[in-house]
PDB file of C-alpha atoms and ligand atoms in Angstrom:
ATOM      1  CA  UNK D   1     124.997 158.893 184.446  1.00 31.00           C
ATOM      2  CA  UNK D   2     124.600 158.878 181.586  1.00 32.00           C
ATOM      3  CA  UNK D   3     127.815 159.110 179.312  1.00 32.00           C
ATOM      4  CA  UNK D   4     126.075 158.127 175.788  1.00 33.00           C
ATOM      5  CA  UNK D   5     122.708 160.146 175.977  1.00 32.00           C
ATOM      6  CA  UNK D   6     124.063 163.099 178.622  1.00 34.00           C
ATOM      7  CA  UNK D   7     122.047 163.591 180.643  1.00 35.00           C
ATOM      8  CA  UNK D   8     122.077 163.354 184.124  1.00 40.00           C
ATOM      9  CA  UNK D   9     120.321 160.638 185.825  1.00 42.00           C
ATOM     10  CA  UNK D  10     119.683 158.981 183.081  1.00 43.00           C
ATOM     11  CA  UNK D  11     120.718 154.847 182.151  1.00 46.00           C
ATOM     12  CA  UNK D  12     124.156 153.666 180.559  1.00 51.00           C
ATOM     13  CA  UNK D  13     122.660 151.655 178.377  1.00 65.00           C
ATOM     14  CA  UNK D  14     120.563 152.681 175.073  1.00 77.00           C
ATOM     15  CA  UNK D  15     116.454 151.545 176.117  1.00 85.00           C
ATOM     16  CA  UNK D  16     114.751 149.220 173.530  1.00 88.00           C
ATOM     17  CA  UNK D  17     111.259 150.791 173.084  1.00 90.00           C
ATOM     18  CA  UNK D  18     108.777 150.224 170.675  1.00 93.00           C
ATOM     19  CA  UNK D  19     106.139 152.869 169.723  1.00 93.00           C
ATOM     20  CA  UNK D  20     103.170 151.856 171.841  1.00 93.00           C
ATOM     21  CA  UNK D  21     105.993 151.819 175.072  1.00 94.00           C
ATOM     22  CA  UNK D  22     106.008 155.352 174.391  1.00 94.00           C
ATOM     23  CA  UNK D  23     102.550 155.581 174.125  1.00 95.00           C
ATOM     24  CA  UNK D  24     101.915 154.518 177.423  1.00 97.00           C
ATOM     25  CA  UNK D  25     104.477 156.061 179.197  1.00 96.00           C
ATOM     26  CA  UNK D  26     103.448 159.547 178.040  1.00 95.00           C
ATOM     27  CA  UNK D  27      99.324 158.340 178.438  1.00 97.00           C
ATOM     28  CA  UNK D  28      99.526 157.472 181.663  1.00 98.00           C
ATOM     29  CA  UNK D  29     102.725 155.990 183.927  1.00 98.00           C
ATOM     30  CA  UNK D  30     101.191 153.352 186.278  1.00 98.00           C
ATOM     31  CA  UNK D  31      99.463 151.809 183.007  1.00 97.00           C
ATOM     32  CA  UNK D  32     102.994 151.724 181.876  1.00 97.00           C
ATOM     33  CA  UNK D  33     104.651 150.531 185.398  1.00 98.00           C
ATOM     34  CA  UNK D  34     100.845 147.245 185.436  1.00 97.00           C
ATOM     35  CA  UNK D  35     101.801 146.062 182.204  1.00 96.00           C
ATOM     36  CA  UNK D  36     105.482 146.172 180.775  1.00 96.00           C
ATOM     37  CA  UNK D  37     107.427 146.832 184.833  1.00 96.00           C
ATOM     38  CA  UNK D  38     105.483 144.479 187.615  1.00 95.00           C
ATOM     39  CA  UNK D  39     105.652 140.950 187.752  1.00 93.00           C
ATOM     40  CA  UNK D  40     104.160 138.720 187.506  1.00 93.00           C
ATOM     41  CA  UNK D  41     102.200 140.627 185.397  1.00 92.00           C
ATOM     42  CA  UNK D  42      98.846 141.567 186.809  1.00 94.00           C
ATOM     43  CA  UNK D  43      95.725 140.218 185.259  1.00 93.00           C
ATOM     44  CA  UNK D  44      94.372 142.351 182.487  1.00 93.00           C
ATOM     45  CA  UNK D  45      90.876 143.191 181.279  1.00 91.00           C
ATOM     46  CA  UNK D  46      89.201 141.037 179.028  1.00 92.00           C
ATOM     47  CA  UNK D  47      89.222 141.382 175.542  1.00 95.00           C
ATOM     48  CA  UNK D  48      87.797 144.258 173.317  1.00 96.00           C
ATOM     49  CA  UNK D  49      85.747 144.256 169.941  1.00 97.00           C
ATOM     50  CA  UNK D  50      87.584 147.125 168.062  1.00 97.00           C
ATOM     51  CA  UNK D  51      90.785 144.893 168.968  1.00 96.00           C
ATOM     52  CA  UNK D  52      89.694 141.903 167.692  1.00 98.00           C
ATOM     53  CA  UNK D  53      88.005 143.318 164.446  1.00 98.00           C
ATOM     54  CA  UNK D  54      91.407 145.695 163.686  1.00 98.00           C
ATOM     55  CA  UNK D  55      93.122 141.725 164.118  1.00 98.00           C
ATOM     56  CA  UNK D  56      90.832 140.496 161.675  1.00 98.00           C
ATOM     57  CA  UNK D  57      91.621 143.132 159.531  1.00 98.00           C
ATOM     58  CA  UNK D  58      95.469 143.176 159.659  1.00 98.00           C
ATOM     59  CA  UNK D  59      95.945 139.100 159.478  1.00 98.00           C
ATOM     60  CA  UNK D  60      93.979 139.315 156.370  1.00 98.00           C
ATOM     61  CA  UNK D  61      95.926 142.670 154.835  1.00 98.00           C
ATOM     62  CA  UNK D  62      98.627 140.510 155.876  1.00 97.00           C
ATOM     63  CA  UNK D  63      97.845 137.577 154.101  1.00 98.00           C
ATOM     64  CA  UNK D  64      96.789 139.801 150.824  1.00 98.00           C
ATOM     65  CA  UNK D  65     100.120 141.619 149.881  1.00 97.00           C
ATOM     66  CA  UNK D  66     101.889 137.834 150.893  1.00 96.00           C
ATOM     67  CA  UNK D  67      99.721 137.367 147.158  1.00 96.00           C
ATOM     68  CA  UNK D  68     101.283 138.648 144.486  1.00 95.00           C
ATOM     69  CA  UNK D  69      98.804 141.187 142.457  1.00 96.00           C
ATOM     70  CA  UNK D  70      97.131 139.216 139.939  1.00 96.00           C
ATOM     71  CA  UNK D  71      96.128 137.054 142.370  1.00 96.00           C
ATOM     72  CA  UNK D  72      94.382 139.198 144.980  1.00 97.00           C
ATOM     73  CA  UNK D  73      90.525 139.869 144.604  1.00 97.00           C
ATOM     74  CA  UNK D  74      87.765 141.937 146.660  1.00 98.00           C
ATOM     75  CA  UNK D  75      86.301 138.000 147.149  1.00 97.00           C
ATOM     76  CA  UNK D  76      89.399 135.839 148.513  1.00 97.00           C
ATOM     77  CA  UNK D  77      89.803 138.861 150.432  1.00 98.00           C
ATOM     78  CA  UNK D  78      86.061 139.146 152.082  1.00 98.00           C
ATOM     79  CA  UNK D  79      86.828 134.797 152.345  1.00 98.00           C
ATOM     80  CA  UNK D  80      89.921 135.586 154.238  1.00 98.00           C
ATOM     81  CA  UNK D  81      87.452 137.625 156.625  1.00 98.00           C
ATOM     82  CA  UNK D  82      85.242 134.309 157.124  1.00 98.00           C
ATOM     83  CA  UNK D  83      88.452 132.377 158.040  1.00 98.00           C
ATOM     84  CA  UNK D  84      89.719 134.999 160.398  1.00 97.00           C
ATOM     85  CA  UNK D  85      86.730 135.992 162.275  1.00 98.00           C
ATOM     86  CA  UNK D  86      86.534 136.459 166.365  1.00 97.00           C
ATOM     87  CA  UNK D  87      83.437 137.236 167.848  1.00 98.00           C
ATOM     88  CA  UNK D  88      85.431 137.797 171.269  1.00 97.00           C
ATOM     89  CA  UNK D  89      84.431 141.018 172.814  1.00 97.00           C
ATOM     90  CA  UNK D  90      81.345 141.970 171.154  1.00 98.00           C
ATOM     91  CA  UNK D  91      77.842 142.474 172.601  1.00 97.00           C
ATOM     92  CA  UNK D  92      76.113 139.475 171.054  1.00 97.00           C
ATOM     93  CA  UNK D  93      76.246 137.283 167.655  1.00 97.00           C
ATOM     94  CA  UNK D  94      73.988 139.984 166.500  1.00 98.00           C
ATOM     95  CA  UNK D  95      76.659 142.136 166.505  1.00 98.00           C
ATOM     96  CA  UNK D  96      79.659 140.799 165.818  1.00 98.00           C
ATOM     97  CA  UNK D  97      77.909 139.400 162.109  1.00 98.00           C
ATOM     98  CA  UNK D  98      77.296 143.079 161.410  1.00 98.00           C
ATOM     99  CA  UNK D  99      80.544 144.127 161.944  1.00 98.00           C
ATOM    100  CA  UNK D 100      81.745 140.427 160.048  1.00 98.00           C
ATOM    101  CA  UNK D 101      80.384 141.845 157.011  1.00 98.00           C
ATOM    102  CA  UNK D 102      81.597 145.109 157.573  1.00 98.00           C
ATOM    103  CA  UNK D 103      84.994 143.586 157.527  1.00 98.00           C
ATOM    104  CA  UNK D 104      84.794 141.712 154.568  1.00 98.00           C
ATOM    105  CA  UNK D 105      83.267 145.281 152.590  1.00 98.00           C
ATOM    106  CA  UNK D 106      85.955 147.358 154.284  1.00 98.00           C
ATOM    107  CA  UNK D 107      88.583 144.776 153.192  1.00 98.00           C
ATOM    108  CA  UNK D 108      87.409 143.986 149.773  1.00 98.00           C
ATOM    109  CA  UNK D 109      87.306 147.810 149.070  1.00 98.00           C
ATOM    110  CA  UNK D 110      90.614 148.421 149.836  1.00 98.00           C
ATOM    111  CA  UNK D 111      92.135 145.807 147.688  1.00 98.00           C
ATOM    112  CA  UNK D 112      90.201 146.249 145.006  1.00 98.00           C
ATOM    113  CA  UNK D 113      91.170 149.895 145.026  1.00 98.00           C
ATOM    114  CA  UNK D 114      94.784 149.583 146.033  1.00 98.00           C
ATOM    115  CA  UNK D 115      95.802 146.118 145.483  1.00 97.00           C
ATOM    116  CA  UNK D 116      94.441 143.985 142.615  1.00 97.00           C
ATOM    117  CA  UNK D 117      96.763 143.692 139.131  1.00 96.00           C
ATOM    118  CA  UNK D 118      95.475 146.877 137.199  1.00 96.00           C
ATOM    119  CA  UNK D 119      93.987 148.196 139.874  1.00 97.00           C
ATOM    120  CA  UNK D 120      92.809 152.246 139.525  1.00 97.00           C
ATOM    121  CA  UNK D 121      94.523 153.853 142.721  1.00 96.00           C
ATOM    122  CA  UNK D 122      97.627 151.055 142.990  1.00 94.00           C
ATOM    123  CA  UNK D 123     100.558 152.235 146.289  1.00 94.00           C
ATOM    124  CA  UNK D 124     103.503 150.935 144.299  1.00 92.00           C
ATOM    125  CA  UNK D 125     105.721 147.607 145.413  1.00 94.00           C
ATOM    126  CA  UNK D 126     105.141 146.129 148.985  1.00 96.00           C
ATOM    127  CA  UNK D 127     108.598 145.407 150.006  1.00 95.00           C
ATOM    128  CA  UNK D 128     107.736 144.393 153.941  1.00 95.00           C
ATOM    129  CA  UNK D 129     104.601 142.619 155.791  1.00 95.00           C
ATOM    130  CA  UNK D 130     104.711 143.761 159.413  1.00 93.00           C
ATOM    131  CA  UNK D 131     108.390 143.178 158.358  1.00 92.00           C
ATOM    132  CA  UNK D 132     110.548 144.162 162.036  1.00 93.00           C
ATOM    133  CA  UNK D 133     112.296 147.344 162.540  1.00 92.00           C
ATOM    134  CA  UNK D 134     114.811 147.903 164.901  1.00 89.00           C
ATOM    135  CA  UNK D 135     117.250 150.429 164.633  1.00 85.00           C
ATOM    136  CA  UNK D 136     119.255 153.458 167.000  1.00 87.00           C
ATOM    137  CA  UNK D 137     117.039 156.266 166.830  1.00 80.00           C
ATOM    138  CA  UNK D 138     118.415 160.115 169.089  1.00 73.00           C
ATOM    139  CA  UNK D 139     119.178 157.676 172.118  1.00 77.00           C
ATOM    140  CA  UNK D 140     117.859 154.553 172.259  1.00 87.00           C
ATOM    141  CA  UNK D 141     116.966 151.552 169.897  1.00 91.00           C
ATOM    142  CA  UNK D 142     113.300 152.454 167.936  1.00 89.00           C
ATOM    143  CA  UNK D 143     111.875 148.877 167.465  1.00 91.00           C
ATOM    144  CA  UNK D 144     107.973 147.575 166.302  1.00 91.00           C
ATOM    145  CA  UNK D 145     106.078 145.612 163.261  1.00 94.00           C
ATOM    146  CA  UNK D 146     105.431 148.398 160.353  1.00 95.00           C
ATOM    147  CA  UNK D 147     102.300 147.164 159.470  1.00 97.00           C
ATOM    148  CA  UNK D 148     103.581 147.472 155.846  1.00 98.00           C
ATOM    149  CA  UNK D 149     106.135 149.437 153.799  1.00 97.00           C
ATOM    150  CA  UNK D 150     105.471 149.595 150.245  1.00 97.00           C
ATOM    151  CA  UNK D 151     108.574 151.553 147.783  1.00 95.00           C
ATOM    152  CA  UNK D 152     107.317 153.948 145.441  1.00 93.00           C
ATOM    153  CA  UNK D 153     109.325 156.523 143.218  1.00 84.00           C
ATOM    154  CA  UNK D 154     110.072 159.571 144.723  1.00 69.00           C
ATOM    155  CA  UNK D 155     112.166 162.409 144.832  1.00 51.00           C
ATOM    156  CA  UNK D 156     115.411 162.452 146.406  1.00 49.00           C
ATOM    157  CA  UNK D 157     116.157 164.742 149.646  1.00 49.00           C
ATOM    158  CA  UNK D 158     116.732 168.057 147.397  1.00 50.00           C
ATOM    159  CA  UNK D 159     113.386 167.301 146.396  1.00 50.00           C
ATOM    160  CA  UNK D 160     114.714 167.601 142.632  1.00 55.00           C
ATOM    161  CA  UNK D 161     112.178 166.188 140.527  1.00 53.00           C
ATOM    162  CA  UNK D 162     114.538 165.259 138.267  1.00 48.00           C
ATOM    163  CA  UNK D 163     116.734 163.344 140.302  1.00 50.00           C
ATOM    164  CA  UNK D 164     113.931 160.895 141.113  1.00 65.00           C
ATOM    165  CA  UNK D 165     114.562 157.514 143.368  1.00 76.00           C
ATOM    166  CA  UNK D 166     112.391 155.080 145.536  1.00 88.00           C
ATOM    167  CA  UNK D 167     111.706 156.066 149.238  1.00 94.00           C
ATOM    168  CA  UNK D 168     109.377 153.813 150.998  1.00 96.00           C
ATOM    169  CA  UNK D 169     106.721 154.731 152.784  1.00 97.00           C
ATOM    170  CA  UNK D 170     105.219 153.892 155.694  1.00 97.00           C
ATOM    171  CA  UNK D 171     101.666 152.376 156.034  1.00 98.00           C
ATOM    172  CA  UNK D 172      99.845 152.102 159.090  1.00 98.00           C
ATOM    173  CA  UNK D 173      96.107 150.335 158.977  1.00 98.00           C
ATOM    174  CA  UNK D 174      93.598 152.172 161.201  1.00 97.00           C
ATOM    175  CA  UNK D 175      90.043 150.209 161.443  1.00 97.00           C
ATOM    176  CA  UNK D 176      89.066 152.745 164.230  1.00 95.00           C
ATOM    177  CA  UNK D 177      85.801 155.042 165.347  1.00 93.00           C
ATOM    178  CA  UNK D 178      87.800 158.263 164.396  1.00 94.00           C
ATOM    179  CA  UNK D 179      88.852 158.928 161.475  1.00 97.00           C
ATOM    180  CA  UNK D 180      92.392 159.924 160.818  1.00 98.00           C
ATOM    181  CA  UNK D 181      93.346 163.149 159.039  1.00 98.00           C
ATOM    182  CA  UNK D 182      96.409 164.742 157.237  1.00 98.00           C
ATOM    183  CA  UNK D 183      97.516 166.322 160.956  1.00 98.00           C
ATOM    184  CA  UNK D 184      97.462 162.841 162.454  1.00 98.00           C
ATOM    185  CA  UNK D 185      99.337 161.409 160.446  1.00 98.00           C
ATOM    186  CA  UNK D 186     102.045 163.857 160.766  1.00 97.00           C
ATOM    187  CA  UNK D 187     102.204 163.854 164.670  1.00 97.00           C
ATOM    188  CA  UNK D 188     101.851 159.963 165.371  1.00 96.00           C
ATOM    189  CA  UNK D 189     105.273 159.580 166.845  1.00 94.00           C
ATOM    190  CA  UNK D 190     104.538 156.050 165.500  1.00 94.00           C
ATOM    191  CA  UNK D 191     104.932 156.779 162.669  1.00 96.00           C
ATOM    192  CA  UNK D 192     108.152 158.878 162.202  1.00 95.00           C
ATOM    193  CA  UNK D 193     109.592 156.374 164.236  1.00 94.00           C
ATOM    194  CA  UNK D 194     108.954 153.696 161.480  1.00 95.00           C
ATOM    195  CA  UNK D 195     110.557 155.963 159.143  1.00 95.00           C
ATOM    196  CA  UNK D 196     113.335 156.961 161.205  1.00 93.00           C
ATOM    197  CA  UNK D 197     113.680 153.043 161.459  1.00 92.00           C
ATOM    198  CA  UNK D 198     113.160 152.349 158.031  1.00 94.00           C
ATOM    199  CA  UNK D 199     115.915 154.857 156.383  1.00 93.00           C
ATOM    200  CA  UNK D 200     118.158 152.765 159.116  1.00 90.00           C
ATOM    201  CA  UNK D 201     117.429 149.290 158.475  1.00 90.00           C
ATOM    202  CA  UNK D 202     116.494 149.541 154.474  1.00 91.00           C
ATOM    203  CA  UNK D 203     119.097 152.282 153.555  1.00 92.00           C
ATOM    204  CA  UNK D 204     116.733 153.975 151.319  1.00 92.00           C
ATOM    205  CA  UNK D 205     115.025 157.367 151.890  1.00 94.00           C
ATOM    206  CA  UNK D 206     112.109 157.451 153.666  1.00 95.00           C
ATOM    207  CA  UNK D 207     109.694 160.727 154.455  1.00 95.00           C
ATOM    208  CA  UNK D 208     106.239 159.412 153.485  1.00 97.00           C
ATOM    209  CA  UNK D 209     103.999 158.234 156.742  1.00 97.00           C
ATOM    210  CA  UNK D 210     100.931 156.909 155.691  1.00 98.00           C
ATOM    211  CA  UNK D 211      97.245 155.893 157.603  1.00 98.00           C
ATOM    212  CA  UNK D 212      94.966 154.263 155.740  1.00 98.00           C
ATOM    213  CA  UNK D 213      91.173 153.991 157.654  1.00 98.00           C
ATOM    214  CA  UNK D 214      89.451 150.759 155.999  1.00 98.00           C
ATOM    215  CA  UNK D 215      85.680 151.613 157.163  1.00 97.00           C
ATOM    216  CA  UNK D 216      85.595 155.275 155.452  1.00 97.00           C
ATOM    217  CA  UNK D 217      88.695 153.987 152.648  1.00 97.00           C
ATOM    218  CA  UNK D 218      90.669 157.488 153.894  1.00 98.00           C
ATOM    219  CA  UNK D 219      93.941 157.184 153.474  1.00 98.00           C
ATOM    220  CA  UNK D 220      95.826 159.941 155.171  1.00 98.00           C
ATOM    221  CA  UNK D 221      98.922 160.983 154.045  1.00 97.00           C
ATOM    222  CA  UNK D 222     102.231 162.918 155.730  1.00 97.00           C
ATOM    223  CA  UNK D 223     105.546 163.754 154.490  1.00 97.00           C
ATOM    224  CA  UNK D 224     107.826 164.546 157.115  1.00 97.00           C
ATOM    225  CA  UNK D 225     111.055 166.758 156.649  1.00 96.00           C
ATOM    226  CA  UNK D 226     114.347 166.792 158.355  1.00 96.00           C
ATOM    227  CA  UNK D 227     113.179 169.353 160.836  1.00 97.00           C
ATOM    228  CA  UNK D 228     109.831 167.516 161.084  1.00 97.00           C
ATOM    229  CA  UNK D 229     111.466 164.124 161.599  1.00 95.00           C
ATOM    230  CA  UNK D 230     114.494 165.493 163.973  1.00 94.00           C
ATOM    231  CA  UNK D 231     111.656 166.879 166.941  1.00 95.00           C
ATOM    232  CA  UNK D 232     110.086 163.410 166.954  1.00 94.00           C
ATOM    233  CA  UNK D 233     113.315 161.836 167.851  1.00 92.00           C
ATOM    234  CA  UNK D 234     114.066 164.606 170.235  1.00 92.00           C
ATOM    235  CA  UNK D 235     110.592 163.378 171.953  1.00 92.00           C
ATOM    236  CA  UNK D 236     110.428 160.160 171.492  1.00 92.00           C
ATOM    237  CA  UNK D 237     114.401 159.892 172.999  1.00 90.00           C
ATOM    238  CA  UNK D 238     113.857 162.390 175.907  1.00 91.00           C
ATOM    239  CA  UNK D 239     110.605 160.015 176.702  1.00 92.00           C
ATOM    240  CA  UNK D 240     113.016 156.812 176.184  1.00 92.00           C
ATOM    241  CA  UNK D 241     115.670 158.268 178.663  1.00 91.00           C
ATOM    242  CA  UNK D 242     113.264 159.203 181.487  1.00 93.00           C
ATOM    243  CA  UNK D 243     111.342 155.661 180.968  1.00 94.00           C
ATOM    244  CA  UNK D 244     115.179 154.303 181.786  1.00 92.00           C
ATOM    245  CA  UNK D 245     115.829 155.809 184.243  1.00 93.00           C
ATOM    246  CA  UNK D 246     112.370 155.509 185.784  1.00 96.00           C
ATOM    247  CA  UNK D 247     112.446 151.695 185.422  1.00 95.00           C
ATOM    248  CA  UNK D 248     115.629 150.819 186.747  1.00 94.00           C
ATOM    249  CA  UNK D 249     115.232 153.697 189.693  1.00 97.00           C
ATOM    250  CA  UNK D 250     112.002 151.039 190.495  1.00 97.00           C
ATOM    251  CA  UNK D 251     114.114 147.512 189.292  1.00 96.00           C
ATOM    252  CA  UNK D 252     116.527 149.046 192.148  1.00 97.00           C
ATOM    253  CA  UNK D 253     113.507 150.441 195.137  1.00 96.00           C
ATOM    254  CA  UNK D 254     109.903 148.919 194.110  1.00 95.00           C
ATOM    255  CA  UNK D 255     108.712 151.566 197.299  1.00 95.00           C
ATOM    256  CA  UNK D 256     108.932 154.184 194.784  1.00 96.00           C
ATOM    257  CA  UNK D 257     106.074 153.579 192.272  1.00 96.00           C
ATOM    258  CA  UNK D 258     103.936 155.324 193.431  1.00 95.00           C
ATOM    259  CA  UNK D 259     105.952 158.546 193.443  1.00 96.00           C
ATOM    260  CA  UNK D 260     107.536 157.851 189.490  1.00 97.00           C
ATOM    261  CA  UNK D 261     104.103 156.003 187.651  1.00 98.00           C
ATOM    262  CA  UNK D 262     101.625 158.205 189.317  1.00 98.00           C
ATOM    263  CA  UNK D 263      97.725 157.707 187.484  1.00 98.00           C
ATOM    264  CA  UNK D 264      96.326 159.893 185.371  1.00 98.00           C
ATOM    265  CA  UNK D 265      92.981 159.566 185.783  1.00 98.00           C
ATOM    266  CA  UNK D 266      90.732 160.745 182.830  1.00 97.00           C
ATOM    267  CA  UNK D 267      88.230 159.442 180.188  1.00 95.00           C
ATOM    268  CA  UNK D 268      90.303 157.503 178.754  1.00 94.00           C
ATOM    269  CA  UNK D 269      90.603 154.961 181.716  1.00 98.00           C
ATOM    270  CA  UNK D 270      87.067 153.519 181.085  1.00 97.00           C
ATOM    271  CA  UNK D 271      88.794 151.441 178.586  1.00 95.00           C
ATOM    272  CA  UNK D 272      91.985 150.759 180.307  1.00 96.00           C
ATOM    273  CA  UNK D 273      92.737 147.051 180.481  1.00 95.00           C
ATOM    274  CA  UNK D 274      94.359 147.562 183.572  1.00 97.00           C
ATOM    275  CA  UNK D 275      91.852 149.663 185.904  1.00 97.00           C
ATOM    276  CA  UNK D 276      90.635 146.380 187.825  1.00 96.00           C
ATOM    277  CA  UNK D 277      94.462 147.486 189.790  1.00 97.00           C
ATOM    278  CA  UNK D 278      93.484 151.256 190.432  1.00 98.00           C
ATOM    279  CA  UNK D 279      91.255 152.932 191.733  1.00 98.00           C
ATOM    280  CA  UNK D 280      92.331 156.484 190.944  1.00 98.00           C
ATOM    281  CA  UNK D 281      90.631 155.476 186.726  1.00 98.00           C
ATOM    282  CA  UNK D 282      87.742 153.179 188.265  1.00 98.00           C
ATOM    283  CA  UNK D 283      86.944 156.727 190.266  1.00 98.00           C
ATOM    284  CA  UNK D 284      87.667 158.994 187.337  1.00 98.00           C
ATOM    285  CA  UNK D 285      85.280 156.789 184.346  1.00 97.00           C
ATOM    286  CA  UNK D 286      82.694 154.088 184.667  1.00 97.00           C
ATOM    287  CA  UNK D 287      83.662 151.212 182.483  1.00 96.00           C
ATOM    288  CA  UNK D 288      83.190 151.252 178.815  1.00 96.00           C
ATOM    289  CA  UNK D 289      81.496 148.315 177.636  1.00 96.00           C
ATOM    290  CA  UNK D 290      83.546 146.014 175.698  1.00 96.00           C
ATOM    291  CA  UNK D 291      82.101 147.293 172.151  1.00 96.00           C
ATOM    292  CA  UNK D 292      83.125 150.532 172.893  1.00 94.00           C
ATOM    293  CA  UNK D 293      85.276 151.885 170.472  1.00 89.00           C
ATOM    294  CA  UNK D 294      84.388 150.495 167.167  1.00 93.00           C
ATOM    295  CA  UNK D 295      84.253 152.197 163.602  1.00 85.00           C
ATOM    296  CA  UNK D 296      79.591 152.789 164.043  1.00 82.00           C
TER     297      UNK D 296
HETATM  298  S1  LIG M   1      92.730 153.365 184.675  1.00 84.28           S
HETATM  299 FE1  LIG M   1      93.014 155.149 183.742  1.00 84.28          FE
HETATM  300  S2  LIG M   1      95.334 155.792 185.143  1.00 84.28           S
HETATM  301 FE2  LIG M   1      94.618 154.270 185.989  1.00 84.28          FE
HETATM  302  S3  LIG M   1      96.242 152.969 184.973  1.00 84.28           S
HETATM  303 FE3  LIG M   1      94.245 152.863 183.173  1.00 84.28          FE
HETATM  304  S4  LIG M   1      94.725 154.959 182.526  1.00 84.28           S
HETATM  305 FE4  LIG M   1      96.252 154.661 184.417  1.00 84.28          FE
END
C-alpha cells in the first residue's frame, strides 16, 4: 500500500508519466498496454501523413527559434521545410507536394508575424525549445518536452498590474484539421502539466498556456488560476496512480491483461496504430487511410 500517495492499492514509488502516456491511458487501456507495457513491443501501423507533417513543422520551428530574431525570416523558414521534408504517409507525390507547399506558407507566415525582429505580433523571448521538463506534480513525476517556453511580462499571482514580473508561457504547435479554441487550451492536461512542471523547473510564475495552430494562424490562449491547475493536478495524479497500479499488477500476473486493460472501441479505432492486434477495434471502425486527418 502506498504511503506516498495515500491511495489503497497504489504503488509505493512515484510514477513517471508523460502527458501522451496519460492521454493514452484515459483514451483506451488496451492501447496503453500494447504501446507501453507489452514487450517485445508489438508491430505498429505505418507512418501517417498528419504525423509526418506535424513533425516537419515542429522541427522547422525548433530550428528557427534557435537563431536570434534578426537572423530569422519567412523565406529561410520555408527553405527549411524543403530541407526537412518527408513524404511518408501521403497518398501520392501530388498530395505530398501540395502539403509541402502549404507547410512552407504556414511557417513563413508564422515567422514573419511573430518571430522576426520587429514582428507585428511578437510573443516575447523564447527561453526553451522542446525543453525537457520533469517535476513532481500531484503524486507523480510529470515529464515531457514542451514545444516552446516563452517569457513575457505578466502580473504577479495577486493580479496586481503594479507588480509586473516576467512569466513563462507554454506554447504547443498544432497542425491538424481542427482549429483549437480557448477551451481546448484550458482543458488540455498536457499544457497544464507543462505549466506546473515549468514552475517547478524554472522557478518562475507560469499560468498562460497556448495552442498555436499553424494552418489557420490561430493562437488559442488560456490563463490558468490556482484552482484550475489544482484540478488538472488532481486528475492527472489519480490517473497516474491508477496506471501505475495496473502496470504493477500486470507485471506480477500477465493474466490480468484483459481485466485491467479492456478495449475502448469507437470511431477513433480507424486511426489506432495498434489496431491490428485488437479485434474489437477493427470491428468498430474501418481503417482510416494513412493521409486522413490532414488539415484541409
Ligand atoms: S483499436 Fe480501438 S479499442 Fe483497440 S486498442 Fe486501438 S483504440 Fe483501443
